[in-house]
mmCIF file of C-alpha atoms in Angstrom:
data_model
loop_
_atom_site.group_PDB
_atom_site.id
_atom_site.type_symbol
_atom_site.label_atom_id
_atom_site.label_comp_id
_atom_site.label_asym_id
_atom_site.label_seq_id
_atom_site.Cartn_x
_atom_site.Cartn_y
_atom_site.Cartn_z
ATOM 1 C CA UNK O 1 0.000 0.000 0.000
ATOM 2 C CA UNK O 2 1.196 3.525 -0.801
ATOM 3 C CA UNK O 3 2.658 5.336 2.234
ATOM 4 C CA UNK O 4 0.162 8.155 2.074
ATOM 5 C CA UNK O 5 -2.763 5.768 1.679
ATOM 6 C CA UNK O 6 -1.629 3.789 4.711
ATOM 7 C CA UNK O 7 -1.363 6.949 6.814
ATOM 8 C CA UNK O 8 -4.786 8.375 5.972
ATOM 9 C CA UNK O 9 -6.534 5.025 6.391
ATOM 10 C CA UNK O 10 -5.077 4.732 9.897
ATOM 11 C CA UNK O 11 -5.939 8.343 10.751
ATOM 12 C CA UNK O 12 -9.547 7.699 9.683
ATOM 13 C CA UNK O 13 -9.850 5.114 12.464
ATOM 14 C CA UNK O 14 -9.375 7.942 14.979
ATOM 15 C CA UNK O 15 -12.575 9.673 13.854
ATOM 16 C CA UNK O 16 -15.408 9.615 16.353
ATOM 17 C CA UNK O 17 -19.076 9.681 15.505
ATOM 18 C CA UNK O 18 -20.429 13.232 15.669
ATOM 19 C CA UNK O 19 -17.020 14.925 15.473
ATOM 20 C CA UNK O 20 -16.521 18.318 13.865
ATOM 21 C CA UNK O 21 -13.220 17.898 12.027
ATOM 22 C CA UNK O 22 -10.774 20.179 10.240
ATOM 23 C CA UNK O 23 -8.348 18.528 7.813
ATOM 24 C CA UNK O 24 -5.139 20.371 6.992
ATOM 25 C CA UNK O 25 -3.779 21.054 3.518
ATOM 26 C CA UNK O 26 -2.160 18.196 1.612
ATOM 27 C CA UNK O 27 -2.076 14.653 2.965
ATOM 28 C CA UNK O 28 -4.672 15.201 5.754
ATOM 29 C CA UNK O 29 -7.399 16.163 3.251
ATOM 30 C CA UNK O 30 -7.332 12.571 1.927
ATOM 31 C CA UNK O 31 -8.792 11.350 5.231
ATOM 32 C CA UNK O 32 -12.195 12.557 3.989
ATOM 33 C CA UNK O 33 -12.300 9.674 1.513
ATOM 34 C CA UNK O 34 -11.830 7.013 4.209
ATOM 35 C CA UNK O 35 -14.415 7.787 6.892
ATOM 36 C CA UNK O 36 -15.374 4.408 8.436
ATOM 37 C CA UNK O 37 -18.839 3.022 7.839
ATOM 38 C CA UNK O 38 -21.247 4.041 10.585
ATOM 39 C CA UNK O 39 -19.208 7.114 11.550
ATOM 40 C CA UNK O 40 -20.735 10.501 10.750
ATOM 41 C CA UNK O 41 -18.500 13.560 10.928
ATOM 42 C CA UNK O 42 -18.886 17.165 9.803
ATOM 43 C CA UNK O 43 -15.880 18.585 7.978
ATOM 44 C CA UNK O 44 -14.930 22.215 8.538
ATOM 45 C CA UNK O 45 -12.797 24.290 6.162
ATOM 46 C CA UNK O 46 -11.306 27.483 7.562
ATOM 47 C CA UNK O 47 -12.062 29.414 4.371
ATOM 48 C CA UNK O 48 -15.727 29.298 5.394
ATOM 49 C CA UNK O 49 -17.551 25.997 4.884
ATOM 50 C CA UNK O 50 -19.103 23.453 7.218
ATOM 51 C CA UNK O 51 -20.166 20.162 5.663
ATOM 52 C CA UNK O 52 -17.328 19.510 3.216
ATOM 53 C CA UNK O 53 -17.737 16.280 1.240
ATOM 54 C CA UNK O 54 -15.189 13.959 -0.422
ATOM 55 C CA UNK O 55 -13.157 15.050 -3.427
ATOM 56 C CA UNK O 56 -15.511 15.087 -6.438
ATOM 57 C CA UNK O 57 -15.214 12.977 -9.555
ATOM 58 C CA UNK O 58 -13.947 14.947 -12.547
ATOM 59 C CA UNK O 59 -17.442 15.124 -14.039
ATOM 60 C CA UNK O 60 -18.814 16.641 -10.814
ATOM 61 C CA UNK O 61 -16.175 19.333 -10.218
ATOM 62 C CA UNK O 62 -17.532 22.789 -9.400
ATOM 63 C CA UNK O 63 -14.669 25.337 -9.620
ATOM 64 C CA UNK O 64 -16.467 27.601 -7.145
ATOM 65 C CA UNK O 65 -16.300 24.969 -4.396
ATOM 66 C CA UNK O 66 -12.789 24.869 -2.908
ATOM 67 C CA UNK O 67 -11.200 24.169 0.455
ATOM 68 C CA UNK O 68 -8.526 26.189 2.221
ATOM 69 C CA UNK O 69 -5.871 24.501 0.076
ATOM 70 C CA UNK O 70 -7.602 25.672 -3.135
ATOM 71 C CA UNK O 71 -8.622 22.086 -3.977
ATOM 72 C CA UNK O 72 -12.060 21.411 -5.435
ATOM 73 C CA UNK O 73 -14.445 19.736 -3.007
ATOM 74 C CA UNK O 74 -18.031 18.520 -2.827
ATOM 75 C CA UNK O 75 -20.946 19.437 -0.589
ATOM 76 C CA UNK O 76 -22.873 17.280 1.852
ATOM 77 C CA UNK O 77 -26.601 17.741 2.496
ATOM 78 C CA UNK O 78 -27.123 20.650 4.883
ATOM 79 C CA UNK O 79 -23.708 22.216 4.320
ATOM 80 C CA UNK O 80 -23.366 25.922 4.950
ATOM 81 C CA UNK O 81 -21.072 28.821 4.106
ATOM 82 C CA UNK O 82 -19.882 31.763 6.187
ATOM 83 C CA UNK O 83 -17.188 34.407 6.462
ATOM 84 C CA UNK O 84 -13.594 33.787 7.463
ATOM 85 C CA UNK O 85 -14.257 35.678 10.700
ATOM 86 C CA UNK O 86 -17.083 33.291 11.654
ATOM 87 C CA UNK O 87 -14.997 30.310 10.609
ATOM 88 C CA UNK O 88 -12.098 31.248 12.888
ATOM 89 C CA UNK O 89 -14.531 32.086 15.689
ATOM 90 C CA UNK O 90 -15.605 28.416 15.546
ATOM 91 C CA UNK O 91 -11.954 27.347 15.791
ATOM 92 C CA UNK O 92 -10.962 29.807 18.526
ATOM 93 C CA UNK O 93 -14.123 29.070 20.463
ATOM 94 C CA UNK O 94 -13.161 25.413 20.866
ATOM 95 C CA UNK O 95 -15.915 24.048 18.612
ATOM 96 C CA UNK O 96 -13.643 21.847 16.465
ATOM 97 C CA UNK O 97 -13.301 18.388 17.992
ATOM 98 C CA UNK O 98 -10.345 17.246 15.907
ATOM 99 C CA UNK O 99 -7.812 18.716 13.531
ATOM 100 C CA UNK O 100 -5.439 16.635 11.403
ATOM 101 C CA UNK O 101 -2.284 18.415 10.237
ATOM 102 C CA UNK O 102 0.997 17.671 8.545
ATOM 103 C CA UNK O 103 4.328 18.513 10.183
ATOM 104 C CA UNK O 104 7.934 19.358 9.521
ATOM 105 C CA UNK O 105 8.894 18.397 13.085
ATOM 106 C CA UNK O 106 7.198 17.095 16.228
ATOM 107 C CA UNK O 107 9.051 16.648 19.513
ATOM 108 C CA UNK O 108 8.712 14.624 22.720
ATOM 109 C CA UNK O 109 6.678 17.368 24.406
ATOM 110 C CA UNK O 110 4.094 17.546 21.631
ATOM 111 C CA UNK O 111 5.492 20.770 20.205
ATOM 112 C CA UNK O 112 4.686 21.214 16.514
ATOM 113 C CA UNK O 113 6.611 22.953 13.738
ATOM 114 C CA UNK O 114 4.791 22.897 10.412
ATOM 115 C CA UNK O 115 4.636 26.339 8.854
ATOM 116 C CA UNK O 116 8.102 27.488 7.789
ATOM 117 C CA UNK O 117 11.771 26.676 7.264
ATOM 118 C CA UNK O 118 13.958 29.777 7.792
ATOM 119 C CA UNK O 119 15.503 30.967 4.539
ATOM 120 C CA UNK O 120 12.878 29.317 2.351
ATOM 121 C CA UNK O 121 9.808 30.924 0.798
ATOM 122 C CA UNK O 122 6.836 31.123 3.135
ATOM 123 C CA UNK O 123 3.405 31.313 1.500
ATOM 124 C CA UNK O 124 1.729 31.990 4.838
ATOM 125 C CA UNK O 125 0.969 30.256 8.099
ATOM 126 C CA UNK O 126 -2.629 29.442 7.141
ATOM 127 C CA UNK O 127 -4.945 28.508 9.985
ATOM 128 C CA UNK O 128 -2.641 26.005 11.704
ATOM 129 C CA UNK O 129 -1.754 28.197 14.686
ATOM 130 C CA UNK O 130 -5.412 28.813 15.477
ATOM 131 C CA UNK O 131 -6.371 25.187 14.871
ATOM 132 C CA UNK O 132 -3.788 23.631 17.186
ATOM 133 C CA UNK O 133 -4.667 26.138 19.904
ATOM 134 C CA UNK O 134 -8.431 25.733 19.588
ATOM 135 C CA UNK O 135 -9.142 22.125 18.577
ATOM 136 C CA UNK O 136 -9.938 19.548 21.254
ATOM 137 C CA UNK O 137 -7.595 16.945 19.706
ATOM 138 C CA UNK O 138 -4.628 17.365 17.351
ATOM 139 C CA UNK O 139 -3.359 14.513 15.184
ATOM 140 C CA UNK O 140 -0.207 14.893 13.101
ATOM 141 C CA UNK O 141 -0.339 12.837 9.895
ATOM 142 C CA UNK O 142 3.009 12.718 8.100
ATOM 143 C CA UNK O 143 5.680 10.493 6.599
ATOM 144 C CA UNK O 144 8.012 9.285 9.327
ATOM 145 C CA UNK O 145 11.194 10.821 7.895
ATOM 146 C CA UNK O 146 12.212 13.602 5.535
ATOM 147 C CA UNK O 147 12.876 12.978 1.837
ATOM 148 C CA UNK O 148 16.551 12.688 2.730
ATOM 149 C CA UNK O 149 15.786 10.097 5.419
ATOM 150 C CA UNK O 150 16.283 12.429 8.376
ATOM 151 C CA UNK O 151 14.081 12.248 11.497
ATOM 152 C CA UNK O 152 10.955 14.367 11.836
ATOM 153 C CA UNK O 153 10.149 13.132 15.349
ATOM 154 C CA UNK O 154 12.845 14.769 17.439
ATOM 155 C CA UNK O 155 13.790 15.433 21.088
ATOM 156 C CA UNK O 156 13.256 19.185 20.621
ATOM 157 C CA UNK O 157 11.942 21.090 17.582
ATOM 158 C CA UNK O 158 14.578 23.234 15.900
ATOM 159 C CA UNK O 159 12.196 24.977 13.505
ATOM 160 C CA UNK O 160 9.844 27.854 14.429
ATOM 161 C CA UNK O 161 6.907 26.478 16.393
ATOM 162 C CA UNK O 162 3.304 26.436 15.249
ATOM 163 C CA UNK O 163 2.149 25.447 18.721
ATOM 164 C CA UNK O 164 3.648 24.427 22.035
ATOM 165 C CA UNK O 165 2.518 21.160 23.656
ATOM 166 C CA UNK O 166 -0.462 20.798 21.307
ATOM 167 C CA UNK O 167 -0.033 17.397 19.599
ATOM 168 C CA UNK O 168 -1.939 14.406 20.990
ATOM 169 C CA UNK O 169 -1.121 11.706 18.437
ATOM 170 C CA UNK O 170 1.409 11.184 15.636
ATOM 171 C CA UNK O 171 0.494 8.813 12.808
ATOM 172 C CA UNK O 172 3.015 7.867 10.123
ATOM 173 C CA UNK O 173 3.384 5.018 7.652
ATOM 174 C CA UNK O 174 5.481 3.252 10.315
ATOM 175 C CA UNK O 175 3.814 3.928 13.636
ATOM 176 C CA UNK O 176 1.111 5.364 15.862
ATOM 177 C CA UNK O 177 2.682 7.368 18.682
ATOM 178 C CA UNK O 178 0.844 8.987 21.596
ATOM 179 C CA UNK O 179 2.183 12.114 23.275
ATOM 180 C CA UNK O 180 1.982 11.725 27.061
ATOM 181 C CA UNK O 181 3.360 13.498 30.119
ATOM 182 C CA UNK O 182 5.936 10.715 30.386
ATOM 183 C CA UNK O 183 7.047 11.074 26.758
ATOM 184 C CA UNK O 184 6.285 9.516 23.378
ATOM 185 C CA UNK O 185 4.559 6.129 23.674
ATOM 186 C CA UNK O 186 4.780 3.729 20.731
ATOM 187 C CA UNK O 187 1.289 2.212 20.577
ATOM 188 C CA UNK O 188 1.195 0.594 17.134
ATOM 189 C CA UNK O 189 3.577 -0.267 14.312
ATOM 190 C CA UNK O 190 2.920 -1.078 10.672
ATOM 191 C CA UNK O 191 2.545 -4.719 9.728
ATOM 192 C CA UNK O 192 5.734 -4.665 7.646
ATOM 193 C CA UNK O 193 8.073 -3.030 10.164
ATOM 194 C CA UNK O 194 9.634 -3.636 13.581
ATOM 195 C CA UNK O 195 10.041 -1.689 16.802
ATOM 196 C CA UNK O 196 13.771 -1.496 16.104
ATOM 197 C CA UNK O 197 13.180 0.011 12.646
ATOM 198 C CA UNK O 198 10.803 2.622 14.075
ATOM 199 C CA UNK O 199 13.306 3.550 16.774
ATOM 200 C CA UNK O 200 16.071 3.846 14.190
ATOM 201 C CA UNK O 201 13.958 6.303 12.163
ATOM 202 C CA UNK O 202 13.028 8.362 15.243
ATOM 203 C CA UNK O 203 15.406 10.796 16.950
ATOM 204 C CA UNK O 204 13.296 11.154 20.095
ATOM 205 C CA UNK O 205 13.101 8.388 22.696
ATOM 206 C CA UNK O 206 10.112 6.070 22.300
ATOM 207 C CA UNK O 207 8.509 4.372 25.290
ATOM 208 C CA UNK O 208 7.350 0.818 24.634
ATOM 209 C CA UNK O 209 5.319 -1.252 27.065
ATOM 210 C CA UNK O 210 4.725 -4.790 25.856
ATOM 211 C CA UNK O 211 4.066 -5.697 22.236
ATOM 212 C CA UNK O 212 2.713 -2.746 20.174
ATOM 213 C CA UNK O 213 -0.433 -3.249 18.136
ATOM 214 C CA UNK O 214 -0.278 -3.642 14.340
ATOM 215 C CA UNK O 215 -1.999 -1.741 11.551
#
């Protein structure tokens, strides 16, 4: 299975019935296509839409319907539109149950860096800073290492922070890791990997109690 497909399928299992969910730009948006049967969620887009549906088929694309990442989307029955001010009031008011975001770095304390690399072009911070501060749960969905094979899960973030102590769960193609007061707990590993391989790809210490689950 493709890395990205494996990640979003596992993230989808974290969705709870009745959740109001915001999916970040890029990989996290794919979670919308894998909502488990029997689970009903309402997707929020910070550019002003509640009730976002899955990505449309080419024949059904409406260029006027886009998410915050400028990707075309579909509507669900009962969806509604509103201003950016109202949208961020929902976020800042704590009305989003879950946000799923990508990351450049996450550290042992749940600090998140995902909006810029100094010296490189920055398009803008988007809504990530508001989302990680206002959402009830924050899941980071990302590939386990950089393109060069370097660690993205580190003892301490070296890049500018998006939020401090905000991440609850990290899900990669290799592992599911919970952020706790004691540190990073390795809860599950992919079916085709080992605890040793996950540790080798992770710069931060991982706590393991017993045999991790498999996904």
